[in-house]
């Protein structure tokens, strides 16, 4: 256990981890262009950049997953060469992955020792594994039950297991790859506290994110990467607007310029809706709400509290157990997706790659994925390729879908452009109701601004919009009303000006009245 | 996440211009041709070492290398030239190749259609058995005028295959049964039912105790086009290929089939019915396999007497299983399937010549077929064994892309 005292810096060989001139190309595309980055023991270094800026590529180089085309990795001044993650781990680099690398049906202890199981002659020494977990969780103040099964644990606790797993490997350099994407605001605060205490223990931390608020909360140093190049360092005290401008290279308005809603008649009416999932759990529990023409109702909540099922049930891919759903007075709760789409529903699925997009289809085909069987895209059984192509060309220019040609495969698009394809598909016909889940997840700031404008434009044309989002920024920017869900129930429907900490508490199930009571206001550590 | 996003407004043109036409097909064609030659090479080795006369010469490899190498050369060149001549060496050989390929193409189209919908349809054999059985029954039971009788028999066979395939699709779509298991089991059931039917009064030839049906009436036979052996079925196969191409590339049904095959979750979200598409696909696949099967009982037989062979238990041979290899080699595309069917038809036709002229067992052609598909299924193996393909391939691929773009 090589320990590192809090440094007092700048001796001849610098302590810590240094990247020097790292270059990584994919074909002609330069993902990392002579990137320099230093992280010293006892500091949190934020690597801030849009999606696709090259953050993950850089970390994959560092973690031994990609071989760099140029440059050097130095640890305490010594050049390193990692051919695979195993060598990187041996050198003290640990990664907390965005998508946890845990075996869901194994216990905490089994996961922590996975790959280097203690014991001899093929016998697994579970006692040693358990005591290792206990020792680490006590030392770093990360409470964990060694025998708990991963799939039973909340996401925040699973992440703790990932952290312990890296620490069990004697990691001195911890990379957190977008760690907050799946957490509640409270869990984010806890994670921040953990990161701060690891720093105080002398660990060096690289924190990858594109969320400005978190950067400002915890970073000791901030490096901004754009299009594969380091574009600058920022002070932890910089404003969100300054950071955003550095990140995207121009000033960005994070707030959407929108008129107050001119609310019309009720278009969507949900009454006593209950959904029981195939496993028999009640995931949506007798909820009732309305959405009117010309308003955006945001469904806020931590992922997994019934929002996804609600959206899927409105479309018709998830069956409704009881209750009614009516759209413009017509009951749609038992209709198939094709019928609800025909009834005027537009749908942006939560998981674009999985549900909204076909990578092996051309961009043009993706743009007509749910309209191909109707005029003008087909006559009888025959597709009208010319009409499909013409439509795709017009969508490409209107939505600024960046591709050389709409006959290219969908998989050639970046995440933001793929999402533009999905929104272009849904927003190009008159809609009674738009159900959009996480419409800007994984989309860079520049594209977010554009997509938000399009959603507001749909609202202003009289569409009722139901927007499911776990990003409070997005909720604040778009919502005319906010409906908070927790464990399948509605905690409350509140105005768009509701403070973020109140929303955070409501997302943890605290009713509005209690959340706004003065006693509940106090928060845990946040550096 | 790790996929780089191209810089769009500056620098070189954007990345990865994956166009569906050309590049993929070109690479696949190169791999397929390379696989053919690798298979022929391995087949040559097998021939040399399995022939005791040639193998015994290898005792002299170091003292008199000319002896074993010469013997090996004679052996291999005789066999392969017989194969070549038997397959494409004369008009009669070409006709034989085409005749052999007709059923393979049809059944291969069926299996390939399933692949495109993400279905691994192993059931072409059972579907072909129903095609053969029902077509033959109509052929020997009813007496109808020329033309009409043949059409009715063909439709009956196609329908039989379609129903058998449709049942598998229905079980998959509505009961969640895996299509591989269902279709394999339905192959056994079809074979067993056919064997039983051949013992019933409706099927068994009067005065016989063995399971053989009466000959079909000449009115039901597929008319010969050329040299006796080439029959209307070959035309049907080409029409079927064109039809499947239109279906997949130009029709709304094909759009749904491809969408369900590529991403069933996205297809369902976009309002397509995965269940209905599965049933439709399996029904169409069964119809195509049925068309293949009925050729064994309605097409003219070999030899000087071109009349259809009467229905017996093993009449369809292994067409349903060969169809899987045809579809794999043809990459589940109609044109590819036609070429793959022709190639395997040529191997069949040439294999017969090889057996009689070069005393090489016919089964070698089966081994060659298997090797070809094996090499096609493992493109990495081909480019490892033939590293020069990589270099040759790369510029060709780049040339087909828009300028500046590359993978």
Short mmCIF file of N, CA, C and O in Angstrom, two decimals, chain A residues 35-102:
data_model
loop_
_atom_site.label_atom_id
_atom_site.label_comp_id
_atom_site.label_asym_id
_atom_site.label_seq_id
_atom_site.Cartn_x
_atom_site.Cartn_y
_atom_site.Cartn_z
N UNK A 35 -2.52 15.68 -26.29
CA UNK A 35 -3.15 16.09 -25.04
C UNK A 35 -2.16 15.95 -23.88
O UNK A 35 -1.50 14.93 -23.73
N UNK A 36 -2.04 17.01 -23.10
CA UNK A 36 -1.26 16.98 -21.86
C UNK A 36 -2.23 17.04 -20.68
O UNK A 36 -3.18 17.83 -20.72
N UNK A 37 -1.97 16.23 -19.67
CA UNK A 37 -2.84 16.26 -18.49
C UNK A 37 -2.03 15.78 -17.30
O UNK A 37 -1.29 14.80 -17.41
N UNK A 38 -2.13 16.47 -16.19
CA UNK A 38 -1.44 16.04 -14.98
C UNK A 38 -2.44 15.89 -13.86
O UNK A 38 -3.36 16.69 -13.74
N UNK A 39 -2.24 14.86 -13.06
CA UNK A 39 -3.05 14.79 -11.85
C UNK A 39 -2.12 14.35 -10.72
O UNK A 39 -1.34 13.41 -10.86
N UNK A 40 -2.17 15.10 -9.63
CA UNK A 40 -1.25 14.85 -8.52
C UNK A 40 -2.01 14.19 -7.37
O UNK A 40 -3.22 14.36 -7.24
N UNK A 41 -1.26 13.47 -6.52
CA UNK A 41 -1.92 12.89 -5.35
C UNK A 41 -2.60 13.99 -4.55
O UNK A 41 -2.05 15.08 -4.40
N UNK A 42 -3.77 13.70 -4.05
CA UNK A 42 -4.46 14.65 -3.21
C UNK A 42 -5.18 15.75 -3.97
O UNK A 42 -5.41 16.81 -3.42
N UNK A 43 -5.53 15.49 -5.23
CA UNK A 43 -6.32 16.51 -5.91
C UNK A 43 -7.37 15.86 -6.80
O UNK A 43 -7.26 14.70 -7.20
N UNK A 44 -8.41 16.62 -7.06
CA UNK A 44 -9.45 16.18 -7.98
C UNK A 44 -9.33 17.03 -9.23
O UNK A 44 -9.47 18.26 -9.17
N UNK A 45 -9.03 16.34 -10.31
CA UNK A 45 -8.83 17.05 -11.56
C UNK A 45 -10.03 16.75 -12.47
O UNK A 45 -10.27 15.61 -12.82
N UNK A 46 -10.76 17.78 -12.80
CA UNK A 46 -11.94 17.59 -13.63
C UNK A 46 -11.57 17.66 -15.09
O UNK A 46 -10.91 18.61 -15.52
N UNK A 47 -12.02 16.68 -15.83
CA UNK A 47 -11.86 16.73 -17.28
C UNK A 47 -13.25 17.00 -17.85
O UNK A 47 -14.14 16.17 -17.79
N UNK A 48 -13.40 18.21 -18.35
CA UNK A 48 -14.72 18.66 -18.76
C UNK A 48 -14.78 18.76 -20.27
O UNK A 48 -13.86 19.28 -20.90
N UNK A 49 -15.83 18.23 -20.84
CA UNK A 49 -15.95 18.35 -22.28
C UNK A 49 -17.29 17.80 -22.73
O UNK A 49 -17.95 17.06 -22.01
N UNK A 50 -17.68 18.20 -23.93
CA UNK A 50 -18.92 17.70 -24.49
C UNK A 50 -18.79 16.22 -24.79
O UNK A 50 -17.68 15.70 -24.84
N UNK A 51 -19.91 15.59 -25.08
CA UNK A 51 -19.84 14.22 -25.55
C UNK A 51 -19.13 14.22 -26.88
O UNK A 51 -19.42 15.03 -27.75
N UNK A 52 -18.20 13.29 -27.02
CA UNK A 52 -17.47 13.20 -28.27
C UNK A 52 -16.27 14.12 -28.33
O UNK A 52 -15.60 14.20 -29.34
N UNK A 53 -15.98 14.80 -27.23
CA UNK A 53 -14.82 15.70 -27.23
C UNK A 53 -13.51 14.93 -27.12
O UNK A 53 -12.46 15.47 -27.40
N UNK A 54 -13.58 13.69 -26.70
CA UNK A 54 -12.37 12.88 -26.60
C UNK A 54 -12.00 12.50 -25.18
O UNK A 54 -10.93 11.96 -24.94
N UNK A 55 -12.91 12.76 -24.21
CA UNK A 55 -12.62 12.43 -22.81
C UNK A 55 -12.48 10.93 -22.62
O UNK A 55 -11.51 10.44 -22.04
N UNK A 56 -13.47 10.21 -23.11
CA UNK A 56 -13.46 8.77 -22.89
C UNK A 56 -12.32 8.11 -23.63
O UNK A 56 -11.70 7.18 -23.13
N UNK A 57 -12.03 8.61 -24.83
CA UNK A 57 -10.90 8.06 -25.58
C UNK A 57 -9.62 8.22 -24.78
O UNK A 57 -8.82 7.29 -24.64
N UNK A 58 -9.44 9.41 -24.23
CA UNK A 58 -8.22 9.68 -23.46
C UNK A 58 -8.11 8.73 -22.27
O UNK A 58 -7.05 8.17 -22.00
N UNK A 59 -9.22 8.53 -21.59
CA UNK A 59 -9.17 7.65 -20.42
C UNK A 59 -8.97 6.20 -20.83
O UNK A 59 -8.33 5.43 -20.13
N UNK A 60 -9.51 5.84 -21.99
CA UNK A 60 -9.29 4.47 -22.46
C UNK A 60 -7.84 4.25 -22.85
O UNK A 60 -7.32 3.14 -22.71
N UNK A 61 -7.18 5.29 -23.32
CA UNK A 61 -5.74 5.19 -23.57
C UNK A 61 -5.02 4.98 -22.24
O UNK A 61 -4.19 4.08 -22.09
N UNK A 62 -5.40 5.79 -21.27
CA UNK A 62 -4.76 5.71 -19.96
C UNK A 62 -4.99 4.35 -19.31
O UNK A 62 -4.13 3.82 -18.62
N UNK A 63 -6.14 3.77 -19.56
CA UNK A 63 -6.52 2.52 -18.90
C UNK A 63 -6.04 1.30 -19.70
O UNK A 63 -6.35 0.17 -19.36
N UNK A 64 -5.31 1.54 -20.77
CA UNK A 64 -4.74 0.42 -21.52
C UNK A 64 -5.68 -0.21 -22.51
O UNK A 64 -5.38 -1.28 -23.05
N UNK A 65 -6.83 0.44 -22.76
CA UNK A 65 -7.78 -0.15 -23.71
C UNK A 65 -7.43 0.22 -25.15
O UNK A 65 -7.68 -0.54 -26.08
N UNK A 66 -6.86 1.42 -25.35
CA UNK A 66 -6.40 1.84 -26.67
C UNK A 66 -4.90 2.08 -26.60
O UNK A 66 -4.42 2.62 -25.60
N UNK A 67 -4.20 1.74 -27.66
CA UNK A 67 -2.79 2.10 -27.74
C UNK A 67 -2.71 3.49 -28.36
O UNK A 67 -3.30 3.73 -29.40
N UNK A 68 -2.00 4.43 -27.71
CA UNK A 68 -1.90 5.77 -28.30
C UNK A 68 -1.02 5.76 -29.54
O UNK A 68 -0.13 4.92 -29.67
N UNK A 69 -1.31 6.68 -30.47
CA UNK A 69 -0.47 6.80 -31.66
C UNK A 69 0.74 7.69 -31.40
O UNK A 69 1.65 7.75 -32.20
N UNK A 70 0.71 8.40 -30.30
CA UNK A 70 1.85 9.23 -29.96
C UNK A 70 1.72 9.67 -28.52
O UNK A 70 0.63 9.63 -27.93
N UNK A 71 2.83 10.09 -27.92
CA UNK A 71 2.79 10.61 -26.57
C UNK A 71 3.17 9.58 -25.53
O UNK A 71 3.43 8.41 -25.86
N UNK A 72 3.17 10.02 -24.29
CA UNK A 72 3.70 9.22 -23.20
C UNK A 72 2.81 9.30 -21.98
O UNK A 72 2.20 10.33 -21.71
N UNK A 73 2.78 8.20 -21.25
CA UNK A 73 2.14 8.20 -19.93
C UNK A 73 3.25 8.08 -18.90
O UNK A 73 4.08 7.18 -19.00
N UNK A 74 3.28 9.02 -17.94
CA UNK A 74 4.33 8.99 -16.92
C UNK A 74 3.68 8.83 -15.55
O UNK A 74 2.67 9.47 -15.25
N UNK A 75 4.27 7.96 -14.73
CA UNK A 75 3.85 7.88 -13.33
C UNK A 75 5.07 8.20 -12.48
O UNK A 75 6.10 7.53 -12.59
N UNK A 76 4.97 9.22 -11.67
CA UNK A 76 6.09 9.72 -10.87
C UNK A 76 7.33 9.91 -11.75
O UNK A 76 8.44 9.55 -11.37
N UNK A 77 7.12 10.39 -12.94
CA UNK A 77 8.23 10.67 -13.84
C UNK A 77 8.71 9.48 -14.65
O UNK A 77 9.55 9.63 -15.53
N UNK A 78 8.20 8.29 -14.34
CA UNK A 78 8.64 7.10 -15.07
C UNK A 78 7.70 6.81 -16.23
O UNK A 78 6.48 6.71 -16.03
N UNK A 79 8.23 6.64 -17.44
CA UNK A 79 7.36 6.32 -18.58
C UNK A 79 6.71 4.95 -18.38
O UNK A 79 7.35 4.02 -17.89
N UNK A 80 5.46 4.88 -18.76
CA UNK A 80 4.71 3.63 -18.62
C UNK A 80 4.22 3.18 -19.98
O UNK A 80 4.03 4.00 -20.87
N UNK A 81 3.99 1.88 -20.08
CA UNK A 81 3.36 1.40 -21.30
C UNK A 81 2.31 0.37 -20.92
O UNK A 81 2.64 -0.66 -20.35
N UNK A 82 1.05 0.68 -21.21
CA UNK A 82 -0.02 -0.25 -20.85
C UNK A 82 -0.58 -0.91 -22.10
O UNK A 82 -1.15 -0.26 -22.96
N UNK A 83 -0.41 -2.22 -22.18
CA UNK A 83 -0.97 -2.94 -23.32
C UNK A 83 -2.40 -3.36 -23.04
O UNK A 83 -3.16 -3.66 -23.95
N UNK A 84 -2.78 -3.41 -21.78
CA UNK A 84 -4.14 -3.82 -21.42
C UNK A 84 -4.48 -3.27 -20.04
O UNK A 84 -3.59 -2.80 -19.33
N UNK A 85 -5.77 -3.31 -19.68
CA UNK A 85 -6.18 -2.75 -18.38
C UNK A 85 -5.45 -3.41 -17.21
O UNK A 85 -5.21 -2.77 -16.18
N UNK A 86 -5.09 -4.67 -17.35
CA UNK A 86 -4.44 -5.36 -16.25
C UNK A 86 -3.12 -4.65 -15.89
O UNK A 86 -2.82 -4.46 -14.72
N UNK A 87 -2.37 -4.26 -16.91
CA UNK A 87 -1.11 -3.57 -16.65
C UNK A 87 -1.36 -2.19 -16.05
O UNK A 87 -0.62 -1.75 -15.17
N UNK A 88 -2.42 -1.53 -16.53
CA UNK A 88 -2.75 -0.21 -15.98
C UNK A 88 -3.13 -0.34 -14.51
O UNK A 88 -2.70 0.45 -13.66
N UNK A 89 -3.90 -1.38 -14.19
CA UNK A 89 -4.30 -1.60 -12.80
C UNK A 89 -3.08 -1.89 -11.94
O UNK A 89 -2.97 -1.40 -10.82
N UNK A 90 -2.15 -2.68 -12.48
CA UNK A 90 -0.95 -3.01 -11.73
C UNK A 90 -0.15 -1.76 -11.42
O UNK A 90 0.54 -1.68 -10.40
N UNK A 91 -0.25 -0.75 -12.29
CA UNK A 91 0.48 0.50 -12.06
C UNK A 91 -0.29 1.43 -11.13
O UNK A 91 0.15 2.55 -10.87
N UNK A 92 -1.45 1.00 -10.66
CA UNK A 92 -2.18 1.80 -9.68
C UNK A 92 -3.30 2.64 -10.26
O UNK A 92 -3.79 3.55 -9.61
N UNK A 93 -3.73 2.34 -11.47
CA UNK A 93 -4.82 3.10 -12.06
C UNK A 93 -6.12 2.32 -11.90
O UNK A 93 -6.18 1.13 -12.20
N UNK A 94 -7.12 2.98 -11.37
CA UNK A 94 -8.41 2.32 -11.18
C UNK A 94 -9.50 3.10 -11.87
O UNK A 94 -9.46 4.33 -11.92
N UNK A 95 -10.47 2.40 -12.43
CA UNK A 95 -11.53 3.07 -13.19
C UNK A 95 -12.87 2.75 -12.55
O UNK A 95 -13.18 1.59 -12.29
N UNK A 96 -13.64 3.79 -12.29
CA UNK A 96 -15.03 3.58 -11.89
C UNK A 96 -15.86 3.83 -13.14
O UNK A 96 -16.01 4.97 -13.59
N UNK A 97 -16.35 2.76 -13.73
CA UNK A 97 -16.99 2.85 -15.04
C UNK A 97 -18.37 3.47 -14.94
O UNK A 97 -19.06 3.32 -13.95
N UNK A 98 -18.73 4.13 -16.02
CA UNK A 98 -20.06 4.72 -16.12
C UNK A 98 -21.12 3.62 -16.07
O UNK A 98 -22.12 3.73 -15.38
N UNK A 99 -20.89 2.56 -16.84
CA UNK A 99 -21.76 1.38 -16.77
C UNK A 99 -21.01 0.37 -15.94
O UNK A 99 -19.98 -0.14 -16.35
N UNK A 100 -21.56 0.10 -14.75
CA UNK A 100 -20.81 -0.68 -13.78
C UNK A 100 -20.41 -2.03 -14.34
O UNK A 100 -21.19 -2.72 -14.98
N UNK A 101 -19.18 -2.41 -14.05
CA UNK A 101 -18.68 -3.72 -14.47
C UNK A 101 -18.84 -4.69 -13.31
O UNK A 101 -17.87 -5.11 -12.70
N UNK A 102 -20.09 -4.98 -12.98
CA UNK A 102 -20.36 -5.85 -11.84
C UNK A 102 -21.20 -7.04 -12.30
O UNK A 102 -22.02 -6.91 -13.19
#
